[in-house]
């Protein structure tokens, strides 16, 4: 499954993920089609390979099929006006996809939507902003609808940015970070890899009354959600 969706263009990569059944929603196809992966990798030659690629500082841009799984899983919570947190935002790729998913020019609620990316390597935060600008998202950045911040994502974002309808975590947490569950809206959903040697994606759902349930989705291998000085 992991590498089979490689394409020669962005459109072909997305088409291959749809054929493989990894993407089933037209909304995800539309959003991922607006984000050209070549703006978010270090070597554009490898942009449409369905594999994770090093982006420096001990980080990787996740494989396209994992970005697709995340968008598909969080989709019911990615509506116009939603607030989204991307922890370990790295290249900025998913912040862009989430932004397109919460924007609908025909829906006035879109004005309230916001994507916050939090990443603990300041150089990567700067690079992700450059990438988003290359991908024509300067207006969203300038209006504060996409906000990329440097910080320890295990603690979540500043409370005034939340609570979040959807939280994506792009690095594996050794144990479930309580602060992130705290910042989930009621209802809200988090997609998070948890574990050290063996890791699993957990879907964490918080319902209207604040009850939290965890559903394991798939076995994965992510870089760790860790301290900045332990990453290199
Ligand atoms: N989802 C991103 C990056 C995935 S790699 C993408 O696809 O481009 C995981 C990222 O998590 C790395 O950029 C790493 O620097 C970051 N990270 C690891 N621990 C973190 C922490 N405690 N707080 C914030 N970011 C962290």
XYZ file of N, CA and C and ligand atoms in Angstrom:
722
model
N 0.833 -1.212 0.000
C 0.000 0.000 0.000
C 0.867 1.261 0.000
N 1.989 1.203 0.763
C 2.698 2.437 1.072
C 3.164 3.226 -0.153
N 3.724 2.574 -1.152
C 4.378 3.336 -2.221
C 3.599 3.279 -3.519
N 2.463 2.632 -3.525
C 1.908 2.299 -4.820
C 1.189 3.450 -5.522
N 1.039 4.570 -4.872
C 0.253 5.647 -5.472
C 1.097 6.693 -6.195
N 2.433 6.487 -6.247
C 3.319 7.440 -6.931
C 2.775 7.825 -8.308
N 2.858 9.124 -8.630
C 2.417 9.588 -9.945
C 3.489 10.449 -10.584
N 3.267 10.887 -11.820
C 4.257 11.759 -12.463
C 3.831 13.228 -12.342
N 2.591 13.457 -11.919
C 2.122 14.826 -11.656
C 1.327 14.810 -10.352
N 1.016 16.011 -9.836
C 0.206 16.097 -8.616
C -1.159 15.431 -8.852
N -1.742 15.720 -10.028
C -3.075 15.182 -10.339
C -3.037 13.650 -10.406
N -1.966 13.113 -10.981
C -1.880 11.655 -11.115
C -1.698 10.985 -9.741
N -0.902 11.624 -8.890
C -0.702 11.109 -7.531
C -2.057 11.013 -6.810
N -2.858 12.047 -6.925
C -4.158 12.084 -6.242
C -5.125 11.067 -6.861
N -5.078 10.999 -8.175
C -5.905 10.011 -8.891
C -5.564 8.582 -8.429
N -4.262 8.314 -8.284
C -3.830 6.971 -7.863
C -4.307 6.661 -6.444
N -4.325 7.681 -5.574
C -4.809 7.448 -4.206
C -6.317 7.201 -4.216
N -7.018 7.845 -5.132
C -8.462 7.618 -5.248
C -8.714 6.203 -5.776
N -7.941 5.787 -6.778
C -8.104 4.438 -7.341
C -7.826 3.374 -6.294
N -6.849 3.649 -5.417
C -6.474 2.676 -4.387
C -7.471 2.684 -3.222
N -8.441 3.595 -3.252
C -9.458 3.643 -2.191
C -8.991 4.373 -0.941
N -7.831 5.040 -1.023
C -7.320 5.784 0.140
C -8.087 7.099 0.269
N -8.408 7.717 -0.892
C -9.278 8.892 -0.885
C -10.629 8.471 -1.454
N -11.687 8.753 -0.690
C -13.016 8.399 -1.194
C -13.896 9.644 -1.354
N -13.443 10.758 -0.797
C -14.296 11.954 -0.805
C -13.882 12.933 -1.901
N -14.880 13.459 -2.613
C -14.612 14.480 -3.631
C -14.041 15.749 -3.002
N -14.460 16.028 -1.771
C -13.945 17.233 -1.109
C -12.436 17.112 -0.862
N -11.995 15.911 -0.478
C -10.549 15.713 -0.249
C -9.802 15.777 -1.576
N -10.379 15.197 -2.630
C -9.738 15.272 -3.957
C -9.583 16.744 -4.356
N -10.659 17.529 -4.179
C -10.610 18.937 -4.583
C -9.554 19.696 -3.773
N -9.512 19.457 -2.449
C -8.568 20.195 -1.601
C -7.127 19.792 -1.916
N -6.870 18.485 -2.046
C -5.491 18.053 -2.319
C -5.055 18.482 -3.718
N -5.997 18.633 -4.630
C -5.641 19.064 -5.989
C -5.194 20.524 -6.002
N -5.654 21.284 -4.997
C -5.275 22.704 -4.945
C -3.883 22.896 -4.333
N -3.349 21.846 -3.711
C -2.062 21.957 -3.015
C -1.018 21.180 -3.814
N -0.059 21.904 -4.394
C 0.946 21.218 -5.196
C 2.101 20.784 -4.287
N 2.258 19.462 -4.136
C 3.256 18.940 -3.195
C 4.672 19.414 -3.529
N 4.913 19.820 -4.792
C 6.270 20.247 -5.168
C 6.702 21.511 -4.401
N 5.732 22.270 -3.867
C 6.103 23.464 -3.098
C 6.505 23.131 -1.660
N 6.342 21.883 -1.254
C 6.522 21.522 0.165
C 7.639 20.497 0.379
N 8.408 20.204 -0.681
C 9.514 19.237 -0.556
C 10.823 19.959 -0.840
N 11.948 19.337 -0.445
C 13.256 19.949 -0.712
C 13.685 19.684 -2.151
N 13.279 18.532 -2.714
C 13.681 18.173 -4.079
C 12.441 17.921 -4.927
N 12.048 18.895 -5.735
C 10.812 18.778 -6.517
C 10.745 17.500 -7.361
N 11.894 16.943 -7.721
C 11.965 15.678 -8.472
C 11.160 14.562 -7.779
N 11.155 14.592 -6.437
C 10.520 13.510 -5.679
C 9.096 13.870 -5.233
N 8.593 15.024 -5.714
C 7.354 15.575 -5.148
C 6.163 14.629 -5.227
N 6.082 13.857 -6.316
C 4.867 13.056 -6.519
C 5.087 11.578 -6.198
N 6.189 11.315 -5.462
C 6.415 9.951 -4.957
C 5.566 9.760 -3.714
N 4.937 8.589 -3.621
C 4.119 8.315 -2.432
C 5.008 7.796 -1.306
N 5.899 8.681 -0.829
C 6.803 8.281 0.253
C 7.083 9.500 1.120
N 7.478 9.251 2.398
C 7.914 10.385 3.208
C 9.281 10.842 2.689
N 9.586 12.131 2.787
C 10.895 12.617 2.327
C 11.508 13.558 3.355
N 12.859 13.470 3.542
C 13.505 14.338 4.536
C 13.331 15.811 4.169
N 13.037 16.645 5.200
C 12.921 18.093 4.964
C 13.926 18.843 5.841
N 14.931 18.082 6.382
C 15.949 18.687 7.235
C 15.518 18.713 8.693
N 16.507 18.958 9.591
C 16.252 19.083 11.032
C 15.663 17.805 11.634
N 15.934 16.653 11.019
C 15.431 15.382 11.549
C 13.950 15.167 11.277
N 13.380 15.963 10.390
C 11.935 15.863 10.098
C 11.713 15.329 8.685
N 10.510 14.879 8.430
C 10.135 14.436 7.073
C 8.770 15.022 6.735
N 8.545 15.243 5.434
C 7.167 15.471 4.992
C 6.562 14.078 4.904
N 5.386 13.896 5.487
C 4.766 12.569 5.498
C 4.421 12.136 4.079
N 4.224 10.827 3.915
C 3.835 10.291 2.606
C 2.446 10.813 2.242
N 2.215 11.053 0.955
C 0.901 11.530 0.525
C -0.251 10.646 1.016
N -0.060 9.334 1.042
C -1.189 8.489 1.461
C -1.512 8.692 2.943
N -0.509 9.103 3.766
C -0.823 9.387 5.176
C -1.533 10.740 5.310
N -1.129 11.724 4.489
C -1.863 12.998 4.490
C -3.318 12.757 4.080
N -3.498 11.880 3.094
C -4.856 11.593 2.614
C -5.681 10.902 3.706
N -5.076 9.908 4.386
C -5.792 9.231 5.479
C -6.237 10.244 6.531
N -5.340 11.175 6.867
C -5.650 12.163 7.909
C -6.820 13.048 7.465
N -6.773 13.519 6.229
C -7.846 14.412 5.750
C -9.177 13.659 5.686
N -9.127 12.416 5.241
C -10.365 11.617 5.149
C -10.953 11.385 6.540
N -10.084 11.055 7.492
C -10.580 10.731 8.833
C -11.164 11.955 9.539
N -10.519 13.111 9.341
C -10.972 14.326 10.044
C -12.102 15.041 9.303
N -12.396 14.565 8.089
C -13.320 15.267 7.187
C -14.655 15.717 7.798
N -15.334 14.865 8.604
C -16.623 15.316 9.147
C -16.499 16.585 10.007
N -15.262 16.889 10.458
C -15.053 18.063 11.322
C -14.417 19.225 10.560
N -14.124 19.015 9.272
C -13.467 20.046 8.462
C -14.508 20.756 7.596
N -15.314 21.587 8.276
C -16.405 22.290 7.594
C -16.083 23.777 7.564
N -16.774 24.545 6.686
C -16.564 25.992 6.711
C -16.731 26.534 8.133
N -15.769 27.344 8.574
C -15.823 27.923 9.910
C -15.096 27.111 10.968
N -14.622 25.916 10.614
C -13.958 25.072 11.614
C -12.599 25.650 12.012
N -12.193 25.291 13.229
C -10.849 25.626 13.710
C -10.043 24.345 13.750
N -8.854 24.395 13.161
C -8.046 23.189 12.993
C -6.645 23.439 13.529
N -6.112 22.460 14.260
C -4.734 22.553 14.762
C -3.909 21.436 14.140
N -2.755 21.804 13.543
C -1.835 20.812 12.987
C -0.553 20.847 13.813
N -0.341 19.801 14.608
C 0.818 19.746 15.508
C 1.980 19.049 14.795
N 3.168 19.686 14.777
C 4.304 19.142 14.023
C 4.061 19.423 12.554
N 3.847 20.717 12.258
C 3.338 21.085 10.924
C 4.398 21.027 9.841
N 5.680 20.908 10.187
C 6.768 20.631 9.245
C 6.725 21.474 7.987
N 6.461 20.857 6.856
C 6.477 21.530 5.545
C 5.326 22.509 5.354
N 4.247 22.350 6.112
C 3.056 23.183 5.939
C 2.039 22.575 4.985
N 2.374 21.422 4.398
C 1.492 20.814 3.387
C 0.055 20.615 3.908
N -0.060 20.003 5.094
C -1.418 19.686 5.571
C -2.182 20.933 5.996
N -1.455 21.936 6.477
C -2.141 23.192 6.830
C -2.851 23.723 5.583
N -2.178 23.613 4.432
C -2.781 24.082 3.180
C -4.014 23.257 2.829
N -3.902 21.938 2.940
C -5.050 21.078 2.601
C -6.227 21.386 3.542
N -5.938 21.492 4.845
C -7.006 21.769 5.814
C -7.667 23.116 5.503
N -6.827 24.116 5.143
C -7.375 25.437 4.830
C -8.390 25.330 3.683
N -8.024 24.612 2.611
C -8.957 24.507 1.485
C -10.237 23.764 1.898
N -10.114 22.844 2.855
C -11.296 22.092 3.287
C -12.259 22.927 4.136
N -11.739 23.971 4.802
C -12.651 24.762 5.648
C -13.094 26.055 4.956
N -12.711 26.204 3.682
C -13.110 27.384 2.914
C -14.136 27.003 1.870
N -15.260 27.694 1.859
C -16.227 27.510 0.787
C -16.743 28.917 0.463
N -16.354 29.447 -0.701
C -16.717 30.828 -1.029
C -18.223 31.075 -0.933
N -19.024 30.010 -1.075
C -20.483 30.179 -1.045
C -21.018 30.180 0.386
N -20.162 29.878 1.368
C -20.644 29.748 2.742
C -20.049 30.846 3.627
N -20.882 31.766 4.118
C -20.358 32.889 4.921
C -19.665 32.427 6.211
N -19.995 31.219 6.680
C -19.341 30.723 7.908
C -17.822 30.585 7.724
N -17.378 30.467 6.446
C -15.947 30.295 6.156
C -15.089 31.360 6.841
N -15.667 32.570 7.007
C -14.902 33.694 7.569
C -14.356 33.367 8.959
N -15.042 32.499 9.713
C -14.606 32.194 11.088
C -13.554 31.081 11.140
N -13.323 30.417 10.009
C -12.414 29.267 10.015
C -10.961 29.673 10.145
N -10.173 28.767 10.735
C -8.766 29.077 10.955
C -7.954 27.780 11.078
N -6.766 27.782 10.483
C -5.844 26.650 10.650
C -4.612 27.163 11.381
N -4.265 26.505 12.488
C -3.049 26.854 13.226
C -2.075 25.695 13.099
N -0.873 25.985 12.603
C 0.183 24.969 12.560
C 1.170 25.276 13.661
N 1.556 24.258 14.433
C 2.573 24.478 15.477
C 3.712 23.490 15.253
N 4.933 24.030 15.281
C 6.125 23.265 14.921
C 7.263 23.757 15.811
N 8.064 22.818 16.379
C 9.053 23.305 17.351
C 10.405 23.697 16.749
N 10.615 23.493 15.450
C 11.866 23.938 14.806
C 11.577 25.258 14.074
N 12.086 26.398 14.614
C 11.735 27.698 14.016
C 12.090 27.787 12.532
N 13.217 27.163 12.123
C 13.600 27.212 10.692
C 12.541 26.551 9.834
N 11.935 25.484 10.349
C 10.880 24.804 9.572
C 9.615 25.665 9.515
N 9.340 26.387 10.596
C 8.168 27.278 10.587
C 8.343 28.313 9.478
N 9.552 28.920 9.429
C 9.815 29.930 8.380
C 9.689 29.323 6.991
N 10.260 28.113 6.834
C 10.224 27.451 5.519
C 8.781 27.125 5.135
N 7.990 26.692 6.107
C 6.599 26.335 5.786
C 5.823 27.573 5.319
N 6.125 28.722 5.911
C 5.450 29.955 5.474
C 5.847 30.280 4.035
N 7.155 30.115 3.718
C 7.600 30.333 2.317
C 6.868 29.376 1.374
N 6.736 28.122 1.795
C 6.071 27.117 0.951
C 4.615 27.494 0.694
N 3.939 27.913 1.762
C 2.526 28.292 1.636
C 2.380 29.502 0.718
N 3.331 30.433 0.791
C 3.266 31.618 -0.095
C 3.475 31.189 -1.543
N 4.423 30.230 -1.775
C 4.640 29.736 -3.148
C 3.373 29.089 -3.679
N 2.582 28.527 -2.763
C 1.362 27.813 -3.142
C 0.143 28.752 -3.132
N 0.411 30.038 -3.284
C -0.631 31.070 -3.446
C -1.482 31.274 -2.195
N -0.905 31.006 -1.018
C -1.714 31.167 0.195
C -1.322 32.411 1.006
N -0.639 33.353 0.350
C -0.291 34.608 1.055
C -1.522 35.307 1.626
N -2.636 35.414 0.867
C -3.800 36.106 1.453
C -4.276 35.428 2.747
N -4.317 34.102 2.769
C -4.769 33.380 3.971
C -3.819 33.641 5.142
N -2.525 33.695 4.862
C -1.543 33.971 5.926
C -1.706 35.410 6.415
N -1.847 36.332 5.479
C -1.921 37.749 5.846
C -3.210 38.072 6.615
N -4.283 37.322 6.312
C -5.551 37.553 7.028
C -5.625 36.769 8.345
N -4.583 35.992 8.645
C -4.581 35.202 9.876
C -5.455 33.960 9.819
N -5.865 33.564 8.626
C -6.685 32.340 8.517
C -5.814 31.096 8.517
N -4.544 31.300 8.166
C -3.537 30.255 8.409
C -2.472 30.923 9.274
N -2.177 30.264 10.414
C -1.206 30.838 11.342
C -0.176 29.749 11.625
N 1.099 30.004 11.351
C 2.128 28.999 11.598
C 2.985 29.506 12.752
N 3.033 28.750 13.863
C 3.748 29.252 15.025
C 4.819 28.267 15.495
N 5.849 28.830 16.137
C 6.924 28.011 16.684
C 6.596 27.709 18.133
N 6.649 26.437 18.516
C 6.379 26.096 19.910
C 6.277 24.605 20.096
N 6.140 24.220 21.364
C 6.017 22.802 21.699
C 4.550 22.385 21.535
N 4.299 21.625 20.486
C 2.930 21.236 20.160
C 2.288 20.303 21.168
N 3.093 19.692 22.040
C 2.492 18.798 23.044
C 1.600 19.575 24.003
N 1.854 20.901 24.078
C 1.068 21.735 24.994
C -0.119 22.365 24.294
N -0.257 22.120 22.975
C -1.344 22.721 22.214
C -1.003 24.153 21.837
N -2.022 24.904 21.414
C -1.807 26.283 20.993
C -2.321 27.211 22.085
N -2.244 28.534 21.840
C -2.800 29.428 22.862
C -4.313 29.233 22.902
N -4.890 29.262 24.128
C -6.300 28.930 24.290
C -7.220 29.773 23.414
N -6.828 31.034 23.099
C -7.744 31.872 22.296
C -7.865 31.383 20.851
N -6.912 30.543 20.390
C -7.027 29.977 19.038
C -8.047 28.824 18.987
N -8.289 28.191 20.129
C -9.143 27.011 20.169
C -10.527 27.358 20.671
N -11.354 26.389 21.095
C -11.065 24.954 20.974
C -11.120 24.524 19.508
N -10.494 23.396 19.199
C -10.345 22.960 17.815
C -11.328 21.843 17.466
N -11.988 22.024 16.319
C -12.898 20.983 15.834
C -12.107 19.763 15.377
N -10.899 20.018 14.874
C -10.051 18.916 14.408
C -8.612 19.197 14.795
N -7.932 18.157 15.297
C -6.495 18.272 15.593
C -5.797 17.139 14.863
N -4.736 17.508 14.120
C -3.901 16.486 13.485
C -2.531 16.545 14.142
N -1.976 15.383 14.468
C -0.631 15.347 15.024
C 0.253 14.581 14.048
N 1.346 15.221 13.613
C 2.182 14.649 12.557
C 3.426 13.960 13.070
N 3.536 13.748 14.384
C 4.682 13.051 14.971
C 4.140 12.146 16.073
N 4.861 11.036 16.333
C 4.317 10.023 17.253
C 4.538 10.413 18.710
N 3.454 10.510 19.469
C 3.527 10.832 20.897
C 3.759 9.535 21.677
N 4.741 9.512 22.600
C 4.955 8.294 23.399
C 3.699 7.947 24.208
N 3.036 8.965 24.724
C 1.753 8.770 25.423
C 0.810 9.892 24.984
N -0.469 9.683 25.214
C -1.474 10.643 24.751
C -1.291 12.010 25.435
N -1.055 13.096 24.696
C -0.891 14.413 25.330
C -2.232 14.976 25.824
N -2.349 15.108 27.158
C -3.611 15.537 27.763
C -4.012 16.934 27.294
N -3.025 17.825 27.085
C -3.336 19.211 26.703
C -4.058 19.247 25.358
N -3.753 18.287 24.481
C -4.398 18.294 23.159
C -5.850 17.833 23.276
N -6.087 16.847 24.134
C -7.478 16.413 24.354
C -8.276 17.575 24.946
N -7.624 18.283 25.852
C -8.243 19.456 26.488
C -8.672 20.489 25.429
N -7.844 20.689 24.392
C -8.130 21.731 23.381
C -9.096 21.267 22.288
N -9.552 20.011 22.369
C -10.556 19.544 21.392
C -11.905 20.151 21.723
N -12.618 20.592 20.672
C -13.968 21.123 20.865
C -14.931 19.977 21.204
N -16.124 20.336 21.645
C -17.194 19.358 21.881
C -18.276 19.566 20.841
N -18.434 18.818 19.778
C -17.632 17.637 19.477
C -16.363 18.022 18.711
N -15.392 17.110 18.740
C -14.157 17.318 18.009
C -13.447 15.995 17.804
N -12.517 15.994 16.884
C -11.784 14.745 16.595
C -10.293 15.019 16.416
N -9.477 14.112 16.964
C -8.016 14.202 16.791
C -7.509 12.938 16.106
N -6.566 13.131 15.189
C -5.883 12.040 14.473
C -4.448 12.084 14.968
N -4.016 11.048 15.709
C -2.701 11.138 16.373
C -1.985 9.784 16.387
N -0.724 9.751 15.924
C 0.049 8.527 16.092
C 0.562 8.439 17.534
N 0.388 7.297 18.172
C 0.827 7.123 19.559
C 1.672 5.860 19.651
N 2.786 5.955 20.401
C 3.627 4.771 20.619
C 5.088 5.109 20.392
N 5.960 4.192 20.795
C 7.396 4.398 20.580
C 7.880 3.460 19.469
N 8.181 2.184 19.818
C 8.637 1.272 18.752
C 7.464 0.864 17.869
N 6.401 0.406 18.522
C 5.177 0.116 17.764
C 4.275 1.330 17.895
N 3.829 1.852 16.760
C 2.951 3.037 16.797
C 1.648 2.743 16.068
N 0.607 3.377 16.572
C -0.715 3.253 15.945
C -1.329 4.624 15.807
N -2.065 4.831 14.705
C -2.874 6.046 14.638
C -4.099 5.806 15.504
N -4.364 6.750 16.417
C -5.597 6.697 17.199
C -6.501 7.843 16.761
N -7.762 7.520 16.577
C -8.779 8.551 16.344
C -9.405 8.831 17.701
N -9.251 10.067 18.169
C -9.784 10.425 19.491
C -11.008 11.308 19.267
N -12.147 10.858 19.742
C -13.383 11.628 19.574
C -13.857 12.174 20.902
N -14.200 13.464 20.895
C -14.833 14.060 22.085
C -16.261 14.401 21.684
N -17.244 13.925 22.470
C -18.633 14.198 22.088
C -19.139 15.497 22.719
N -20.406 15.808 22.467
C -20.984 17.078 22.927
C -20.896 17.233 24.442
N -20.913 16.086 25.184
C -20.867 16.178 26.644
C -19.439 16.104 27.177
N -18.464 15.967 26.268
C -17.078 15.920 26.730
C -16.544 14.506 26.933
N -17.355 13.480 26.619
C -16.851 12.102 26.741
C -15.846 11.823 25.630
N -14.739 11.157 26.003
C -13.657 10.911 25.042
C -13.530 9.417 24.754
N -13.482 9.071 23.465
C -13.255 7.666 23.091
C -12.081 7.600 22.119
N -11.368 6.466 22.161
C -10.215 6.274 21.277
C -10.449 5.074 20.384
N -10.195 5.230 19.078
C -10.345 4.124 18.135
C -9.031 3.938 17.380
N -8.385 2.761 17.507
C -7.149 2.546 16.733
C -7.469 2.384 15.251
N -6.690 3.040 14.371
C -6.979 2.986 12.939
C -5.964 2.160 12.156
N -4.663 2.452 12.316
C -3.674 1.684 11.559
C -2.291 1.775 12.199
N -1.431 0.771 11.857
C -0.057 0.762 12.359
C 0.797 1.657 11.474
N 1.666 2.457 12.081
C 2.445 3.450 11.317
C 3.858 3.589 11.856
N 4.662 4.369 11.144
C 6.005 4.702 11.608
C 6.243 6.190 11.376
N 6.150 6.975 12.449
C 6.321 8.436 12.370
C 7.569 8.830 13.153
N 8.105 10.039 12.870
C 9.175 10.576 13.712
C 8.535 10.947 15.057
N 9.348 10.926 16.152
C 8.731 11.145 17.470
C 8.320 12.593 17.748
N 7.264 12.736 18.515
C 6.862 14.021 19.094
C 7.707 14.145 20.349
N 8.658 15.081 20.337
C 9.700 15.028 21.350
C 10.173 16.422 21.740
N 11.306 16.486 22.500
C 11.919 17.774 22.839
C 12.764 18.215 21.654
N 12.860 19.529 21.463
C 13.598 20.042 20.312
C 15.050 19.554 20.297
N 15.724 19.571 21.475
C 17.144 19.193 21.489
C 17.349 17.681 21.359
N 16.288 16.898 21.407
C 16.437 15.445 21.253
C 16.187 15.038 19.797
N 15.768 15.984 18.940
C 15.326 15.579 17.609
C 16.457 15.317 16.627
N 17.575 16.053 16.735
C 18.613 15.968 15.676
C 19.352 14.633 15.671
N 3.213 16.806 9.010
C 4.437 17.471 8.582
C 5.697 17.029 9.310
C 5.802 15.636 9.779
S 7.356 15.266 10.580
C 4.614 17.294 7.104
O 4.069 16.352 6.530
O 5.347 18.079 6.518
C 6.918 15.652 12.240
C 7.185 17.093 12.625
O 6.903 17.205 14.013
C 8.623 17.550 12.437
O 8.641 18.703 11.647
C 9.102 17.834 13.867
O 10.021 18.910 13.932
C 7.795 18.139 14.579
N 7.804 17.943 16.038
C 8.336 16.915 16.764
N 8.120 17.112 18.087
C 7.427 18.286 18.203
C 6.935 19.022 19.318
N 7.108 18.614 20.588
N 6.260 20.170 19.057
C 6.087 20.626 17.782
N 6.565 19.984 16.701
C 7.222 18.818 16.892
